PDB file of C-alpha atoms and ligand atoms in Angstrom:
ATOM      1  CA  UNK A 217      59.557 110.164 210.595  1.00 87.00           C
ATOM      2  CA  UNK A 218      58.841 113.898 210.573  1.00 96.00           C
ATOM      3  CA  UNK A 219      58.424 115.449 214.018  1.00 98.00           C
ATOM      4  CA  UNK A 220      56.266 118.375 215.122  1.00 98.00           C
ATOM      5  CA  UNK A 221      56.362 120.030 218.536  1.00 98.00           C
ATOM      6  CA  UNK A 222      53.454 121.902 220.118  1.00 98.00           C
ATOM      7  CA  UNK A 223      52.991 124.072 223.197  1.00 98.00           C
ATOM      8  CA  UNK A 224      49.941 124.703 225.362  1.00 98.00           C
ATOM      9  CA  UNK A 225      49.133 126.908 228.338  1.00 98.00           C
ATOM     10  CA  UNK A 226      45.984 127.252 230.420  1.00 98.00           C
ATOM     11  CA  UNK A 227      44.861 128.881 233.636  1.00 98.00           C
ATOM     12  CA  UNK A 228      41.592 128.697 235.579  1.00 97.00           C
ATOM     13  CA  UNK A 229      40.501 130.580 238.695  1.00 98.00           C
ATOM     14  CA  UNK A 230      40.042 128.710 241.983  1.00 98.00           C
ATOM     15  CA  UNK A 231      36.598 129.212 243.465  1.00 98.00           C
ATOM     16  CA  UNK A 232      34.732 127.691 246.419  1.00 97.00           C
ATOM     17  CA  UNK A 233      32.216 124.921 245.843  1.00 94.00           C
ATOM     18  CA  UNK A 234      33.474 123.574 242.507  1.00 96.00           C
ATOM     19  CA  UNK A 235      35.008 120.112 242.083  1.00 95.00           C
ATOM     20  CA  UNK A 236      38.788 120.175 241.577  1.00 98.00           C
ATOM     21  CA  UNK A 237      39.870 117.972 238.673  1.00 98.00           C
ATOM     22  CA  UNK A 238      43.442 117.941 237.353  1.00 98.00           C
ATOM     23  CA  UNK A 239      44.766 115.472 234.812  1.00 98.00           C
ATOM     24  CA  UNK A 240      41.478 113.588 235.059  1.00 98.00           C
ATOM     25  CA  UNK A 241      41.865 113.040 238.810  1.00 98.00           C
ATOM     26  CA  UNK A 242      39.350 114.383 241.336  1.00 98.00           C
ATOM     27  CA  UNK A 243      40.765 115.999 244.482  1.00 98.00           C
ATOM     28  CA  UNK A 244      38.936 116.064 247.794  1.00 96.00           C
ATOM     29  CA  UNK A 245      38.796 119.835 248.358  1.00 97.00           C
ATOM     30  CA  UNK A 246      36.085 122.394 249.111  1.00 96.00           C
ATOM     31  CA  UNK A 247      37.358 124.556 246.219  1.00 97.00           C
ATOM     32  CA  UNK A 248      37.824 123.866 242.522  1.00 98.00           C
ATOM     33  CA  UNK A 249      38.523 125.403 239.150  1.00 97.00           C
ATOM     34  CA  UNK A 250      35.975 127.691 237.565  1.00 97.00           C
ATOM     35  CA  UNK A 251      35.038 127.104 233.938  1.00 94.00           C
ATOM     36  CA  UNK A 252      32.503 125.842 231.446  1.00 92.00           C
ATOM     37  CA  UNK A 253      33.847 122.269 231.321  1.00 92.00           C
ATOM     38  CA  UNK A 254      35.322 120.559 234.398  1.00 95.00           C
ATOM     39  CA  UNK A 255      38.010 123.311 234.002  1.00 97.00           C
ATOM     40  CA  UNK A 256      40.907 120.809 234.143  1.00 98.00           C
ATOM     41  CA  UNK A 257      43.646 123.282 233.121  1.00 98.00           C
ATOM     42  CA  UNK A 258      46.323 120.568 232.875  1.00 98.00           C
ATOM     43  CA  UNK A 259      44.285 118.570 230.385  1.00 98.00           C
ATOM     44  CA  UNK A 260      43.398 121.752 228.459  1.00 98.00           C
ATOM     45  CA  UNK A 261      47.093 122.706 228.183  1.00 98.00           C
ATOM     46  CA  UNK A 262      47.831 119.194 226.883  1.00 98.00           C
ATOM     47  CA  UNK A 263      44.997 119.468 224.330  1.00 98.00           C
ATOM     48  CA  UNK A 264      46.386 122.779 223.066  1.00 98.00           C
ATOM     49  CA  UNK A 265      49.927 121.374 222.864  1.00 98.00           C
ATOM     50  CA  UNK A 266      48.721 118.441 220.752  1.00 98.00           C
ATOM     51  CA  UNK A 267      46.561 120.653 218.527  1.00 98.00           C
ATOM     52  CA  UNK A 268      49.402 123.185 218.234  1.00 98.00           C
ATOM     53  CA  UNK A 269      51.836 120.520 217.070  1.00 98.00           C
ATOM     54  CA  UNK A 270      49.454 119.790 214.191  1.00 98.00           C
ATOM     55  CA  UNK A 271      49.050 123.554 213.558  1.00 98.00           C
ATOM     56  CA  UNK A 272      45.332 123.221 214.368  1.00 98.00           C
ATOM     57  CA  UNK A 273      43.343 125.928 216.207  1.00 98.00           C
ATOM     58  CA  UNK A 274      43.029 125.756 220.021  1.00 97.00           C
ATOM     59  CA  UNK A 275      40.447 123.812 222.054  1.00 96.00           C
ATOM     60  CA  UNK A 276      38.182 126.866 222.247  1.00 94.00           C
ATOM     61  CA  UNK A 277      37.677 126.436 218.507  1.00 95.00           C
ATOM     62  CA  UNK A 278      36.817 122.731 218.723  1.00 95.00           C
ATOM     63  CA  UNK A 279      34.839 122.904 221.982  1.00 94.00           C
ATOM     64  CA  UNK A 280      33.420 126.451 222.378  1.00 92.00           C
ATOM     65  CA  UNK A 281      32.527 127.449 225.961  1.00 89.00           C
ATOM     66  CA  UNK A 282      29.260 128.858 224.598  1.00 91.00           C
ATOM     67  CA  UNK A 283      28.102 125.361 223.583  1.00 91.00           C
ATOM     68  CA  UNK A 284      25.894 123.742 226.270  1.00 92.00           C
ATOM     69  CA  UNK A 285      27.092 120.315 225.028  1.00 91.00           C
ATOM     70  CA  UNK A 286      30.418 120.976 226.793  1.00 91.00           C
ATOM     71  CA  UNK A 287      28.961 122.237 230.103  1.00 91.00           C
ATOM     72  CA  UNK A 288      30.823 120.447 232.949  1.00 90.00           C
ATOM     73  CA  UNK A 289      32.153 117.918 230.409  1.00 93.00           C
ATOM     74  CA  UNK A 290      34.951 115.598 231.551  1.00 96.00           C
ATOM     75  CA  UNK A 291      38.049 117.062 229.867  1.00 97.00           C
ATOM     76  CA  UNK A 292      39.395 113.522 229.335  1.00 98.00           C
ATOM     77  CA  UNK A 293      36.674 113.273 226.698  1.00 97.00           C
ATOM     78  CA  UNK A 294      38.031 116.454 225.058  1.00 97.00           C
ATOM     79  CA  UNK A 295      41.565 115.006 225.163  1.00 98.00           C
ATOM     80  CA  UNK A 296      40.384 111.767 223.524  1.00 98.00           C
ATOM     81  CA  UNK A 297      38.724 113.796 220.763  1.00 97.00           C
ATOM     82  CA  UNK A 298      41.862 115.927 220.260  1.00 98.00           C
ATOM     83  CA  UNK A 299      44.025 112.817 219.887  1.00 98.00           C
ATOM     84  CA  UNK A 300      41.480 111.423 217.409  1.00 98.00           C
ATOM     85  CA  UNK A 301      41.614 114.707 215.469  1.00 97.00           C
ATOM     86  CA  UNK A 302      45.412 114.599 214.954  1.00 98.00           C
ATOM     87  CA  UNK A 303      45.345 110.832 214.329  1.00 98.00           C
ATOM     88  CA  UNK A 304      42.903 111.525 211.481  1.00 97.00           C
ATOM     89  CA  UNK A 305      45.568 113.788 209.945  1.00 97.00           C
ATOM     90  CA  UNK A 306      48.131 110.958 210.051  1.00 97.00           C
ATOM     91  CA  UNK A 307      49.985 111.994 213.222  1.00 98.00           C
ATOM     92  CA  UNK A 308      51.097 109.706 216.062  1.00 98.00           C
ATOM     93  CA  UNK A 309      51.463 111.179 219.527  1.00 98.00           C
ATOM     94  CA  UNK A 310      55.068 110.455 220.642  1.00 98.00           C
ATOM     95  CA  UNK A 311      55.189 111.997 224.126  1.00 98.00           C
ATOM     96  CA  UNK A 312      53.926 114.887 226.224  1.00 98.00           C
ATOM     97  CA  UNK A 313      55.399 116.823 229.118  1.00 98.00           C
ATOM     98  CA  UNK A 314      53.596 119.213 231.439  1.00 98.00           C
ATOM     99  CA  UNK A 315      54.055 121.357 234.536  1.00 98.00           C
ATOM    100  CA  UNK A 316      51.196 122.345 236.827  1.00 98.00           C
ATOM    101  CA  UNK A 317      51.619 125.501 238.923  1.00 98.00           C
ATOM    102  CA  UNK A 318      49.458 125.227 242.033  1.00 98.00           C
ATOM    103  CA  UNK A 319      49.927 126.670 245.496  1.00 97.00           C
ATOM    104  CA  UNK A 320      47.400 124.125 246.792  1.00 96.00           C
ATOM    105  CA  UNK A 321      46.563 121.257 247.114  1.00 97.00           C
ATOM    106  CA  UNK A 322      49.686 119.067 247.198  1.00 96.00           C
ATOM    107  CA  UNK A 323      49.785 117.354 243.804  1.00 97.00           C
ATOM    108  CA  UNK A 324      52.890 115.164 244.154  1.00 96.00           C
ATOM    109  CA  UNK A 325      51.079 112.239 245.867  1.00 97.00           C
ATOM    110  CA  UNK A 326      48.581 112.061 242.975  1.00 98.00           C
ATOM    111  CA  UNK A 327      50.945 112.503 239.974  1.00 98.00           C
ATOM    112  CA  UNK A 328      51.092 108.756 239.197  1.00 98.00           C
ATOM    113  CA  UNK A 329      47.293 108.596 239.186  1.00 98.00           C
ATOM    114  CA  UNK A 330      47.105 111.628 236.894  1.00 98.00           C
ATOM    115  CA  UNK A 331      49.628 110.037 234.514  1.00 98.00           C
ATOM    116  CA  UNK A 332      47.562 106.840 234.428  1.00 98.00           C
ATOM    117  CA  UNK A 333      44.387 108.789 233.589  1.00 98.00           C
ATOM    118  CA  UNK A 334      46.167 110.785 230.874  1.00 98.00           C
ATOM    119  CA  UNK A 335      47.676 107.575 229.478  1.00 98.00           C
ATOM    120  CA  UNK A 336      44.177 106.102 229.142  1.00 98.00           C
ATOM    121  CA  UNK A 337      42.927 109.199 227.301  1.00 98.00           C
ATOM    122  CA  UNK A 338      45.899 109.653 224.963  1.00 98.00           C
ATOM    123  CA  UNK A 339      46.889 106.041 224.267  1.00 98.00           C
ATOM    124  CA  UNK A 340      50.410 106.884 225.494  1.00 98.00           C
ATOM    125  CA  UNK A 341      52.289 104.766 228.029  1.00 98.00           C
ATOM    126  CA  UNK A 342      52.648 106.328 231.471  1.00 96.00           C
ATOM    127  CA  UNK A 343      56.416 106.633 230.873  1.00 97.00           C
ATOM    128  CA  UNK A 344      55.719 108.710 227.757  1.00 98.00           C
ATOM    129  CA  UNK A 345      54.007 111.308 229.935  1.00 98.00           C
ATOM    130  CA  UNK A 346      56.146 113.802 231.835  1.00 98.00           C
ATOM    131  CA  UNK A 347      54.318 115.493 234.698  1.00 98.00           C
ATOM    132  CA  UNK A 348      55.608 117.876 237.326  1.00 98.00           C
ATOM    133  CA  UNK A 349      53.986 120.048 239.946  1.00 98.00           C
ATOM    134  CA  UNK A 350      55.423 123.246 241.344  1.00 98.00           C
ATOM    135  CA  UNK A 351      54.210 126.169 243.412  1.00 97.00           C
ATOM    136  CA  UNK A 352      54.666 129.805 242.404  1.00 98.00           C
ATOM    137  CA  UNK A 353      56.646 130.418 245.621  1.00 97.00           C
ATOM    138  CA  UNK A 354      53.934 132.738 246.916  1.00 97.00           C
ATOM    139  CA  UNK A 355      54.572 135.192 244.075  1.00 98.00           C
ATOM    140  CA  UNK A 356      51.704 136.931 242.293  1.00 97.00           C
ATOM    141  CA  UNK A 357      48.143 135.712 241.834  1.00 97.00           C
ATOM    142  CA  UNK A 358      49.148 132.059 241.307  1.00 97.00           C
ATOM    143  CA  UNK A 359      51.231 132.311 244.469  1.00 98.00           C
ATOM    144  CA  UNK A 360      48.238 133.623 246.395  1.00 97.00           C
ATOM    145  CA  UNK A 361      46.261 130.576 245.292  1.00 97.00           C
ATOM    146  CA  UNK A 362      43.781 132.497 243.136  1.00 98.00           C
ATOM    147  CA  UNK A 363      44.250 130.156 240.184  1.00 98.00           C
ATOM    148  CA  UNK A 364      45.974 127.022 238.917  1.00 98.00           C
ATOM    149  CA  UNK A 365      47.922 127.108 235.644  1.00 98.00           C
ATOM    150  CA  UNK A 366      49.596 124.508 233.459  1.00 98.00           C
ATOM    151  CA  UNK A 367      52.180 124.482 230.680  1.00 98.00           C
ATOM    152  CA  UNK A 368      52.518 121.548 228.294  1.00 99.00           C
ATOM    153  CA  UNK A 369      54.458 120.427 225.242  1.00 99.00           C
ATOM    154  CA  UNK A 370      53.614 117.566 222.910  1.00 98.00           C
ATOM    155  CA  UNK A 371      55.537 115.806 220.163  1.00 98.00           C
ATOM    156  CA  UNK A 372      53.797 114.377 217.122  1.00 98.00           C
ATOM    157  CA  UNK A 373      55.382 112.142 214.487  1.00 98.00           C
ATOM    158  CA  UNK A 374      54.227 111.655 210.922  1.00 96.00           C
ATOM    159  CA  UNK A 375      55.427 108.894 208.637  1.00 79.00           C
TER     160      UNK A 375
HETATM  161 MG1   MG B 570      40.766 125.869 229.941  1.00 67.00          MG
END
């Protein structure tokens, strides 16, 4: 087996009156992430990590934010398509690991639910998905709650 690692990063601004979706899970808040799709920055970082491991271009290339077809699209659909894209090239997704940086809301109580949603979209087992949440300790724009960001890595194997 030949292994390939990939990295992804994404950030979206928090704005009032948008739904908040992270890792495919909807949060009950009166603010959400701004963007063309559902703006799920965790899922976007995972998509870019998987694409990066296959040395493919980023999700903006596959799903341009100028295309009305992707307006408010569920990012789990994008993740399913990304996994299909690398599978087509002969890769198997081995595992992923991600960290979400959010000052609010509290993510810890929903991490298991997020893992389950991401497992459904990727075909991974929940215990092949690492997921952590941290705050930015009040530092900078993330610390002031202006945005939520996510880092992710993914491992692909090819026979
Ligand atoms: Mg994004």
